[in-house]
């Protein structure tokens, strides 16, 4: 038996991934077999879970939408002219693109990679600060060394903050302040 997953979740066909997730959570809390003691609660929850699995995956959702809209049926009319075929192809591509690009995919590196970069930043900051101070104290300094020292201190503090707290915030605030101060708004 074929079900309309959109009706089961109570959403429309153009709902975002976030709306699909929210609707699933609401329905899952309401119809979970542990909370709902009706005899068909388990079967409905299986269908609900299938609906969420299909609609939360962009590729499965695209294929489901095509099937729902008659994209894979034999009885669908075949476009005759080149323009009709292009329009049909464009329509399918837009539907797939809309389902894939609704939420950006962000990559977060593993914790050990983050800490490796924080450690490298700490070593870099210590090295820059050491040689900058050494050159200033020994008298072979250039005024540019003050800027290099400042940047070395920022990298050092940011990396140590990343090692301790797991998140580097200082450089983000510093560069935001520089951008706000020196880049005029048009």
mmCIF file with all atom_site columns, C-alpha atoms in Angstrom:
data_model
loop_
_atom_site.group_PDB
_atom_site.id
_atom_site.type_symbol
_atom_site.label_atom_id
_atom_site.label_alt_id
_atom_site.label_comp_id
_atom_site.label_asym_id
_atom_site.label_entity_id
_atom_site.label_seq_id
_atom_site.pdbx_PDB_ins_code
_atom_site.Cartn_x
_atom_site.Cartn_y
_atom_site.Cartn_z
_atom_site.occupancy
_atom_site.B_iso_or_equiv
_atom_site.pdbx_formal_charge
_atom_site.auth_seq_id
_atom_site.auth_comp_id
_atom_site.auth_asym_id
_atom_site.auth_atom_id
_atom_site.pdbx_PDB_model_num
ATOM 1   C CA . UNK A 1 1   ? 0.000  0.000  0.000   1.00 0.00 ? 1   UNK A CA 1
ATOM 2   C CA . UNK A 1 2   ? 1.346  3.413  -0.977  1.00 0.00 ? 2   UNK A CA 1
ATOM 3   C CA . UNK A 1 3   ? 1.174  6.250  1.525   1.00 0.00 ? 3   UNK A CA 1
ATOM 4   C CA . UNK A 1 4   ? 1.469  9.988  0.989   1.00 0.00 ? 4   UNK A CA 1
ATOM 5   C CA . UNK A 1 5   ? 4.367  10.800 3.300   1.00 0.00 ? 5   UNK A CA 1
ATOM 6   C CA . UNK A 1 6   ? 3.617  14.514 3.199   1.00 0.00 ? 6   UNK A CA 1
ATOM 7   C CA . UNK A 1 7   ? 0.088  13.947 4.490   1.00 0.00 ? 7   UNK A CA 1
ATOM 8   C CA . UNK A 1 8   ? 1.357  11.569 7.157   1.00 0.00 ? 8   UNK A CA 1
ATOM 9   C CA . UNK A 1 9   ? 3.753  14.214 8.489   1.00 0.00 ? 9   UNK A CA 1
ATOM 10  C CA . UNK A 1 10  ? 1.214  16.994 7.956   1.00 0.00 ? 10  UNK A CA 1
ATOM 11  C CA . UNK A 1 11  ? 3.456  19.154 5.756   1.00 0.00 ? 11  UNK A CA 1
ATOM 12  C CA . UNK A 1 12  ? 3.376  20.366 2.178   1.00 0.00 ? 12  UNK A CA 1
ATOM 13  C CA . UNK A 1 13  ? 5.650  19.189 -0.622  1.00 0.00 ? 13  UNK A CA 1
ATOM 14  C CA . UNK A 1 14  ? 7.875  22.276 -0.442  1.00 0.00 ? 14  UNK A CA 1
ATOM 15  C CA . UNK A 1 15  ? 8.600  22.020 3.279   1.00 0.00 ? 15  UNK A CA 1
ATOM 16  C CA . UNK A 1 16  ? 12.213 22.531 4.292   1.00 0.00 ? 16  UNK A CA 1
ATOM 17  C CA . UNK A 1 17  ? 14.333 19.857 5.960   1.00 0.00 ? 17  UNK A CA 1
ATOM 18  C CA . UNK A 1 18  ? 13.886 21.657 9.261   1.00 0.00 ? 18  UNK A CA 1
ATOM 19  C CA . UNK A 1 19  ? 10.096 21.571 8.898   1.00 0.00 ? 19  UNK A CA 1
ATOM 20  C CA . UNK A 1 20  ? 10.233 17.854 8.054   1.00 0.00 ? 20  UNK A CA 1
ATOM 21  C CA . UNK A 1 21  ? 12.314 17.167 11.148  1.00 0.00 ? 21  UNK A CA 1
ATOM 22  C CA . UNK A 1 22  ? 10.039 19.252 13.371  1.00 0.00 ? 22  UNK A CA 1
ATOM 23  C CA . UNK A 1 23  ? 6.878  17.584 12.046  1.00 0.00 ? 23  UNK A CA 1
ATOM 24  C CA . UNK A 1 24  ? 8.418  14.141 12.534  1.00 0.00 ? 24  UNK A CA 1
ATOM 25  C CA . UNK A 1 25  ? 9.375  14.873 16.127  1.00 0.00 ? 25  UNK A CA 1
ATOM 26  C CA . UNK A 1 26  ? 5.892  16.116 16.957  1.00 0.00 ? 26  UNK A CA 1
ATOM 27  C CA . UNK A 1 27  ? 4.231  13.080 15.365  1.00 0.00 ? 27  UNK A CA 1
ATOM 28  C CA . UNK A 1 28  ? 6.786  10.680 16.875  1.00 0.00 ? 28  UNK A CA 1
ATOM 29  C CA . UNK A 1 29  ? 6.114  11.976 20.383  1.00 0.00 ? 29  UNK A CA 1
ATOM 30  C CA . UNK A 1 30  ? 2.401  11.606 19.829  1.00 0.00 ? 30  UNK A CA 1
ATOM 31  C CA . UNK A 1 31  ? 2.316  8.203  18.121  1.00 0.00 ? 31  UNK A CA 1
ATOM 32  C CA . UNK A 1 32  ? 5.288  6.394  19.658  1.00 0.00 ? 32  UNK A CA 1
ATOM 33  C CA . UNK A 1 33  ? 4.224  2.838  20.644  1.00 0.00 ? 33  UNK A CA 1
ATOM 34  C CA . UNK A 1 34  ? 5.406  3.402  24.218  1.00 0.00 ? 34  UNK A CA 1
ATOM 35  C CA . UNK A 1 35  ? 3.047  6.363  24.632  1.00 0.00 ? 35  UNK A CA 1
ATOM 36  C CA . UNK A 1 36  ? 0.223  5.362  22.315  1.00 0.00 ? 36  UNK A CA 1
ATOM 37  C CA . UNK A 1 37  ? -1.379 2.075  23.410  1.00 0.00 ? 37  UNK A CA 1
ATOM 38  C CA . UNK A 1 38  ? -3.571 1.539  20.343  1.00 0.00 ? 38  UNK A CA 1
ATOM 39  C CA . UNK A 1 39  ? -3.108 -1.763 18.539  1.00 0.00 ? 39  UNK A CA 1
ATOM 40  C CA . UNK A 1 40  ? -1.983 -0.210 15.243  1.00 0.00 ? 40  UNK A CA 1
ATOM 41  C CA . UNK A 1 41  ? 0.385  2.321  16.840  1.00 0.00 ? 41  UNK A CA 1
ATOM 42  C CA . UNK A 1 42  ? 3.460  0.243  16.017  1.00 0.00 ? 42  UNK A CA 1
ATOM 43  C CA . UNK A 1 43  ? 2.499  -0.060 12.329  1.00 0.00 ? 43  UNK A CA 1
ATOM 44  C CA . UNK A 1 44  ? 1.739  3.649  12.076  1.00 0.00 ? 44  UNK A CA 1
ATOM 45  C CA . UNK A 1 45  ? 5.032  4.498  13.742  1.00 0.00 ? 45  UNK A CA 1
ATOM 46  C CA . UNK A 1 46  ? 6.854  2.329  11.171  1.00 0.00 ? 46  UNK A CA 1
ATOM 47  C CA . UNK A 1 47  ? 5.151  4.237  8.351   1.00 0.00 ? 47  UNK A CA 1
ATOM 48  C CA . UNK A 1 48  ? 5.953  7.517  10.097  1.00 0.00 ? 48  UNK A CA 1
ATOM 49  C CA . UNK A 1 49  ? 9.601  6.487  10.384  1.00 0.00 ? 49  UNK A CA 1
ATOM 50  C CA . UNK A 1 50  ? 9.673  5.488  6.690   1.00 0.00 ? 50  UNK A CA 1
ATOM 51  C CA . UNK A 1 51  ? 8.199  8.880  5.797   1.00 0.00 ? 51  UNK A CA 1
ATOM 52  C CA . UNK A 1 52  ? 10.893 10.691 7.760   1.00 0.00 ? 52  UNK A CA 1
ATOM 53  C CA . UNK A 1 53  ? 13.704 8.532  6.346   1.00 0.00 ? 53  UNK A CA 1
ATOM 54  C CA . UNK A 1 54  ? 12.497 9.243  2.813   1.00 0.00 ? 54  UNK A CA 1
ATOM 55  C CA . UNK A 1 55  ? 11.816 12.965 3.163   1.00 0.00 ? 55  UNK A CA 1
ATOM 56  C CA . UNK A 1 56  ? 14.937 13.804 5.176   1.00 0.00 ? 56  UNK A CA 1
ATOM 57  C CA . UNK A 1 57  ? 17.308 12.379 2.550   1.00 0.00 ? 57  UNK A CA 1
ATOM 58  C CA . UNK A 1 58  ? 17.476 14.750 -0.472  1.00 0.00 ? 58  UNK A CA 1
ATOM 59  C CA . UNK A 1 59  ? 18.026 12.015 -3.054  1.00 0.00 ? 59  UNK A CA 1
ATOM 60  C CA . UNK A 1 60  ? 15.272 9.750  -1.709  1.00 0.00 ? 60  UNK A CA 1
ATOM 61  C CA . UNK A 1 61  ? 12.982 12.765 -1.461  1.00 0.00 ? 61  UNK A CA 1
ATOM 62  C CA . UNK A 1 62  ? 13.659 13.715 -5.073  1.00 0.00 ? 62  UNK A CA 1
ATOM 63  C CA . UNK A 1 63  ? 12.828 10.211 -6.286  1.00 0.00 ? 63  UNK A CA 1
ATOM 64  C CA . UNK A 1 64  ? 9.741  10.076 -4.068  1.00 0.00 ? 64  UNK A CA 1
ATOM 65  C CA . UNK A 1 65  ? 8.549  13.441 -5.420  1.00 0.00 ? 65  UNK A CA 1
ATOM 66  C CA . UNK A 1 66  ? 9.085  12.217 -8.968  1.00 0.00 ? 66  UNK A CA 1
ATOM 67  C CA . UNK A 1 67  ? 7.084  9.084  -8.234  1.00 0.00 ? 67  UNK A CA 1
ATOM 68  C CA . UNK A 1 68  ? 4.387  11.081 -6.453  1.00 0.00 ? 68  UNK A CA 1
ATOM 69  C CA . UNK A 1 69  ? 4.098  13.552 -9.336  1.00 0.00 ? 69  UNK A CA 1
ATOM 70  C CA . UNK A 1 70  ? 3.988  10.784 -11.921 1.00 0.00 ? 70  UNK A CA 1
ATOM 71  C CA . UNK A 1 71  ? 7.563  11.164 -13.115 1.00 0.00 ? 71  UNK A CA 1
ATOM 72  C CA . UNK A 1 72  ? 8.142  7.397  -13.321 1.00 0.00 ? 72  UNK A CA 1
ATOM 73  C CA . UNK A 1 73  ? 4.706  6.290  -14.499 1.00 0.00 ? 73  UNK A CA 1
ATOM 74  C CA . UNK A 1 74  ? 4.340  4.694  -17.904 1.00 0.00 ? 74  UNK A CA 1
ATOM 75  C CA . UNK A 1 75  ? 1.139  6.588  -18.673 1.00 0.00 ? 75  UNK A CA 1
ATOM 76  C CA . UNK A 1 76  ? 2.750  10.026 -18.475 1.00 0.00 ? 76  UNK A CA 1
ATOM 77  C CA . UNK A 1 77  ? 2.761  11.827 -21.803 1.00 0.00 ? 77  UNK A CA 1
ATOM 78  C CA . UNK A 1 78  ? 6.098  12.040 -23.583 1.00 0.00 ? 78  UNK A CA 1
ATOM 79  C CA . UNK A 1 79  ? 7.008  15.590 -24.599 1.00 0.00 ? 79  UNK A CA 1
ATOM 80  C CA . UNK A 1 80  ? 7.029  15.976 -28.365 1.00 0.00 ? 80  UNK A CA 1
ATOM 81  C CA . UNK A 1 81  ? 9.101  19.017 -29.122 1.00 0.00 ? 81  UNK A CA 1
ATOM 82  C CA . UNK A 1 82  ? 12.596 19.910 -28.037 1.00 0.00 ? 82  UNK A CA 1
ATOM 83  C CA . UNK A 1 83  ? 11.298 22.871 -26.018 1.00 0.00 ? 83  UNK A CA 1
ATOM 84  C CA . UNK A 1 84  ? 8.861  20.650 -24.122 1.00 0.00 ? 84  UNK A CA 1
ATOM 85  C CA . UNK A 1 85  ? 11.638 18.177 -23.288 1.00 0.00 ? 85  UNK A CA 1
ATOM 86  C CA . UNK A 1 86  ? 13.882 21.012 -22.126 1.00 0.00 ? 86  UNK A CA 1
ATOM 87  C CA . UNK A 1 87  ? 11.100 22.474 -19.983 1.00 0.00 ? 87  UNK A CA 1
ATOM 88  C CA . UNK A 1 88  ? 10.412 19.056 -18.439 1.00 0.00 ? 88  UNK A CA 1
ATOM 89  C CA . UNK A 1 89  ? 14.128 18.493 -17.764 1.00 0.00 ? 89  UNK A CA 1
ATOM 90  C CA . UNK A 1 90  ? 14.479 21.990 -16.286 1.00 0.00 ? 90  UNK A CA 1
ATOM 91  C CA . UNK A 1 91  ? 11.476 21.358 -14.020 1.00 0.00 ? 91  UNK A CA 1
ATOM 92  C CA . UNK A 1 92  ? 12.987 18.093 -12.740 1.00 0.00 ? 92  UNK A CA 1
ATOM 93  C CA . UNK A 1 93  ? 16.406 19.689 -12.238 1.00 0.00 ? 93  UNK A CA 1
ATOM 94  C CA . UNK A 1 94  ? 14.911 22.592 -10.284 1.00 0.00 ? 94  UNK A CA 1
ATOM 95  C CA . UNK A 1 95  ? 13.002 20.200 -8.025  1.00 0.00 ? 95  UNK A CA 1
ATOM 96  C CA . UNK A 1 96  ? 16.152 18.182 -7.356  1.00 0.00 ? 96  UNK A CA 1
ATOM 97  C CA . UNK A 1 97  ? 18.244 21.312 -6.817  1.00 0.00 ? 97  UNK A CA 1
ATOM 98  C CA . UNK A 1 98  ? 15.667 22.720 -4.419  1.00 0.00 ? 98  UNK A CA 1
ATOM 99  C CA . UNK A 1 99  ? 15.653 19.508 -2.373  1.00 0.00 ? 99  UNK A CA 1
ATOM 100 C CA . UNK A 1 100 ? 19.461 19.241 -2.250  1.00 0.00 ? 100 UNK A CA 1
ATOM 101 C CA . UNK A 1 101 ? 20.313 22.886 -1.591  1.00 0.00 ? 101 UNK A CA 1
ATOM 102 C CA . UNK A 1 102 ? 17.806 23.759 1.117   1.00 0.00 ? 102 UNK A CA 1
ATOM 103 C CA . UNK A 1 103 ? 20.323 23.532 3.924   1.00 0.00 ? 103 UNK A CA 1
ATOM 104 C CA . UNK A 1 104 ? 24.035 24.077 3.449   1.00 0.00 ? 104 UNK A CA 1
ATOM 105 C CA . UNK A 1 105 ? 26.243 21.195 4.447   1.00 0.00 ? 105 UNK A CA 1
ATOM 106 C CA . UNK A 1 106 ? 28.904 22.285 6.876   1.00 0.00 ? 106 UNK A CA 1
ATOM 107 C CA . UNK A 1 107 ? 31.978 20.266 7.633   1.00 0.00 ? 107 UNK A CA 1
ATOM 108 C CA . UNK A 1 108 ? 33.326 20.335 11.154  1.00 0.00 ? 108 UNK A CA 1
ATOM 109 C CA . UNK A 1 109 ? 36.776 18.788 11.489  1.00 0.00 ? 109 UNK A CA 1
ATOM 110 C CA . UNK A 1 110 ? 37.346 16.146 14.153  1.00 0.00 ? 110 UNK A CA 1
ATOM 111 C CA . UNK A 1 111 ? 38.446 17.343 17.573  1.00 0.00 ? 111 UNK A CA 1
ATOM 112 C CA . UNK A 1 112 ? 41.996 16.034 17.182  1.00 0.00 ? 112 UNK A CA 1
ATOM 113 C CA . UNK A 1 113 ? 42.399 18.072 13.965  1.00 0.00 ? 113 UNK A CA 1
ATOM 114 C CA . UNK A 1 114 ? 41.187 21.213 15.720  1.00 0.00 ? 114 UNK A CA 1
ATOM 115 C CA . UNK A 1 115 ? 43.572 20.689 18.616  1.00 0.00 ? 115 UNK A CA 1
ATOM 116 C CA . UNK A 1 116 ? 46.430 19.981 16.213  1.00 0.00 ? 116 UNK A CA 1
ATOM 117 C CA . UNK A 1 117 ? 45.888 23.377 14.566  1.00 0.00 ? 117 UNK A CA 1
ATOM 118 C CA . UNK A 1 118 ? 45.573 25.062 17.957  1.00 0.00 ? 118 UNK A CA 1
ATOM 119 C CA . UNK A 1 119 ? 48.883 23.469 18.976  1.00 0.00 ? 119 UNK A CA 1
ATOM 120 C CA . UNK A 1 120 ? 50.569 24.564 15.729  1.00 0.00 ? 120 UNK A CA 1
ATOM 121 C CA . UNK A 1 121 ? 49.176 28.074 16.248  1.00 0.00 ? 121 UNK A CA 1
ATOM 122 C CA . UNK A 1 122 ? 50.527 28.100 19.795  1.00 0.00 ? 122 UNK A CA 1
ATOM 123 C CA . UNK A 1 123 ? 53.996 27.073 18.616  1.00 0.00 ? 123 UNK A CA 1
ATOM 124 C CA . UNK A 1 124 ? 53.879 29.644 15.828  1.00 0.00 ? 124 UNK A CA 1
ATOM 125 C CA . UNK A 1 125 ? 52.777 32.405 18.218  1.00 0.00 ? 125 UNK A CA 1
ATOM 126 C CA . UNK A 1 126 ? 55.498 31.532 20.743  1.00 0.00 ? 126 UNK A CA 1
ATOM 127 C CA . UNK A 1 127 ? 58.144 31.491 18.013  1.00 0.00 ? 127 UNK A CA 1
ATOM 128 C CA . UNK A 1 128 ? 57.062 34.821 16.520  1.00 0.00 ? 128 UNK A CA 1
ATOM 129 C CA . UNK A 1 129 ? 56.840 36.497 19.925  1.00 0.00 ? 129 UNK A CA 1
ATOM 130 C CA . UNK A 1 130 ? 60.212 35.121 21.047  1.00 0.00 ? 130 UNK A CA 1
ATOM 131 C CA . UNK A 1 131 ? 62.123 36.266 17.976  1.00 0.00 ? 131 UNK A CA 1
ATOM 132 C CA . UNK A 1 132 ? 60.307 39.611 17.869  1.00 0.00 ? 132 UNK A CA 1
ATOM 133 C CA . UNK A 1 133 ? 61.126 40.372 21.506  1.00 0.00 ? 133 UNK A CA 1
ATOM 134 C CA . UNK A 1 134 ? 64.687 39.112 21.030  1.00 0.00 ? 134 UNK A CA 1
ATOM 135 C CA . UNK A 1 135 ? 65.235 41.447 18.056  1.00 0.00 ? 135 UNK A CA 1
ATOM 136 C CA . UNK A 1 136 ? 63.669 44.416 19.860  1.00 0.00 ? 136 UNK A CA 1
ATOM 137 C CA . UNK A 1 137 ? 65.733 43.852 23.015  1.00 0.00 ? 137 UNK A CA 1
ATOM 138 C CA . UNK A 1 138 ? 68.985 43.281 21.100  1.00 0.00 ? 138 UNK A CA 1
ATOM 139 C CA . UNK A 1 139 ? 68.500 46.503 19.145  1.00 0.00 ? 139 UNK A CA 1
ATOM 140 C CA . UNK A 1 140 ? 68.099 45.011 15.672  1.00 0.00 ? 140 UNK A CA 1
ATOM 141 C CA . UNK A 1 141 ? 64.471 45.831 15.438  1.00 0.00 ? 141 UNK A CA 1
ATOM 142 C CA . UNK A 1 142 ? 62.352 47.396 12.799  1.00 0.00 ? 142 UNK A CA 1
ATOM 143 C CA . UNK A 1 143 ? 59.044 49.182 13.526  1.00 0.00 ? 143 UNK A CA 1
ATOM 144 C CA . UNK A 1 144 ? 57.337 46.470 11.492  1.00 0.00 ? 144 UNK A CA 1
ATOM 145 C CA . UNK A 1 145 ? 58.346 44.036 14.239  1.00 0.00 ? 145 UNK A CA 1
ATOM 146 C CA . UNK A 1 146 ? 55.744 45.617 16.519  1.00 0.00 ? 146 UNK A CA 1
ATOM 147 C CA . UNK A 1 147 ? 52.974 44.556 14.115  1.00 0.00 ? 147 UNK A CA 1
ATOM 148 C CA . UNK A 1 148 ? 54.467 41.098 13.756  1.00 0.00 ? 148 UNK A CA 1
ATOM 149 C CA . UNK A 1 149 ? 54.654 40.841 17.540  1.00 0.00 ? 149 UNK A CA 1
ATOM 150 C CA . UNK A 1 150 ? 51.032 41.946 17.866  1.00 0.00 ? 150 UNK A CA 1
ATOM 151 C CA . UNK A 1 151 ? 49.881 39.347 15.349  1.00 0.00 ? 151 UNK A CA 1
ATOM 152 C CA . UNK A 1 152 ? 52.022 36.711 17.067  1.00 0.00 ? 152 UNK A CA 1
ATOM 153 C CA . UNK A 1 153 ? 50.422 37.565 20.415  1.00 0.00 ? 153 UNK A CA 1
ATOM 154 C CA . UNK A 1 154 ? 46.945 37.342 18.905  1.00 0.00 ? 154 UNK A CA 1
ATOM 155 C CA . UNK A 1 155 ? 47.682 33.947 17.349  1.00 0.00 ? 155 UNK A CA 1
ATOM 156 C CA . UNK A 1 156 ? 49.238 32.768 20.612  1.00 0.00 ? 156 UNK A CA 1
ATOM 157 C CA . UNK A 1 157 ? 46.304 33.874 22.788  1.00 0.00 ? 157 UNK A CA 1
ATOM 158 C CA . UNK A 1 158 ? 43.761 32.528 20.318  1.00 0.00 ? 158 UNK A CA 1
ATOM 159 C CA . UNK A 1 159 ? 45.490 29.150 20.080  1.00 0.00 ? 159 UNK A CA 1
ATOM 160 C CA . UNK A 1 160 ? 45.862 28.822 23.840  1.00 0.00 ? 160 UNK A CA 1
ATOM 161 C CA . UNK A 1 161 ? 42.183 29.728 24.173  1.00 0.00 ? 161 UNK A CA 1
ATOM 162 C CA . UNK A 1 162 ? 41.375 27.050 21.608  1.00 0.00 ? 162 UNK A CA 1
ATOM 163 C CA . UNK A 1 163 ? 43.442 24.482 23.498  1.00 0.00 ? 163 UNK A CA 1
ATOM 164 C CA . UNK A 1 164 ? 41.785 25.331 26.809  1.00 0.00 ? 164 UNK A CA 1
ATOM 165 C CA . UNK A 1 165 ? 38.191 26.055 25.785  1.00 0.00 ? 165 UNK A CA 1
ATOM 166 C CA . UNK A 1 166 ? 37.957 24.191 22.488  1.00 0.00 ? 166 UNK A CA 1
ATOM 167 C CA . UNK A 1 167 ? 36.972 27.292 20.546  1.00 0.00 ? 167 UNK A CA 1
ATOM 168 C CA . UNK A 1 168 ? 39.098 30.098 19.158  1.00 0.00 ? 168 UNK A CA 1
ATOM 169 C CA . UNK A 1 169 ? 37.192 33.351 19.542  1.00 0.00 ? 169 UNK A CA 1
ATOM 170 C CA . UNK A 1 170 ? 39.761 36.112 19.924  1.00 0.00 ? 170 UNK A CA 1
ATOM 171 C CA . UNK A 1 171 ? 40.924 36.222 16.301  1.00 0.00 ? 171 UNK A CA 1
ATOM 172 C CA . UNK A 1 172 ? 37.336 36.262 15.047  1.00 0.00 ? 172 UNK A CA 1
ATOM 173 C CA . UNK A 1 173 ? 36.545 39.258 17.234  1.00 0.00 ? 173 UNK A CA 1
ATOM 174 C CA . UNK A 1 174 ? 39.820 40.981 16.320  1.00 0.00 ? 174 UNK A CA 1
ATOM 175 C CA . UNK A 1 175 ? 39.312 40.605 12.566  1.00 0.00 ? 175 UNK A CA 1
ATOM 176 C CA . UNK A 1 176 ? 35.667 41.651 12.880  1.00 0.00 ? 176 UNK A CA 1
ATOM 177 C CA . UNK A 1 177 ? 36.832 44.794 14.705  1.00 0.00 ? 177 UNK A CA 1
ATOM 178 C CA . UNK A 1 178 ? 39.468 45.480 12.020  1.00 0.00 ? 178 UNK A CA 1
ATOM 179 C CA . UNK A 1 179 ? 36.906 44.995 9.279   1.00 0.00 ? 179 UNK A CA 1
ATOM 180 C CA . UNK A 1 180 ? 34.420 47.270 11.014  1.00 0.00 ? 180 UNK A CA 1
ATOM 181 C CA . UNK A 1 181 ? 37.054 49.944 11.639  1.00 0.00 ? 181 UNK A CA 1
ATOM 182 C CA . UNK A 1 182 ? 39.008 50.024 8.381   1.00 0.00 ? 182 UNK A CA 1
ATOM 183 C CA . UNK A 1 183 ? 36.576 48.878 5.694   1.00 0.00 ? 183 UNK A CA 1
ATOM 184 C CA . UNK A 1 184 ? 34.013 51.585 4.941   1.00 0.00 ? 184 UNK A CA 1
ATOM 185 C CA . UNK A 1 185 ? 30.439 50.625 4.205   1.00 0.00 ? 185 UNK A CA 1
ATOM 186 C CA . UNK A 1 186 ? 29.040 51.676 0.897   1.00 0.00 ? 186 UNK A CA 1
#
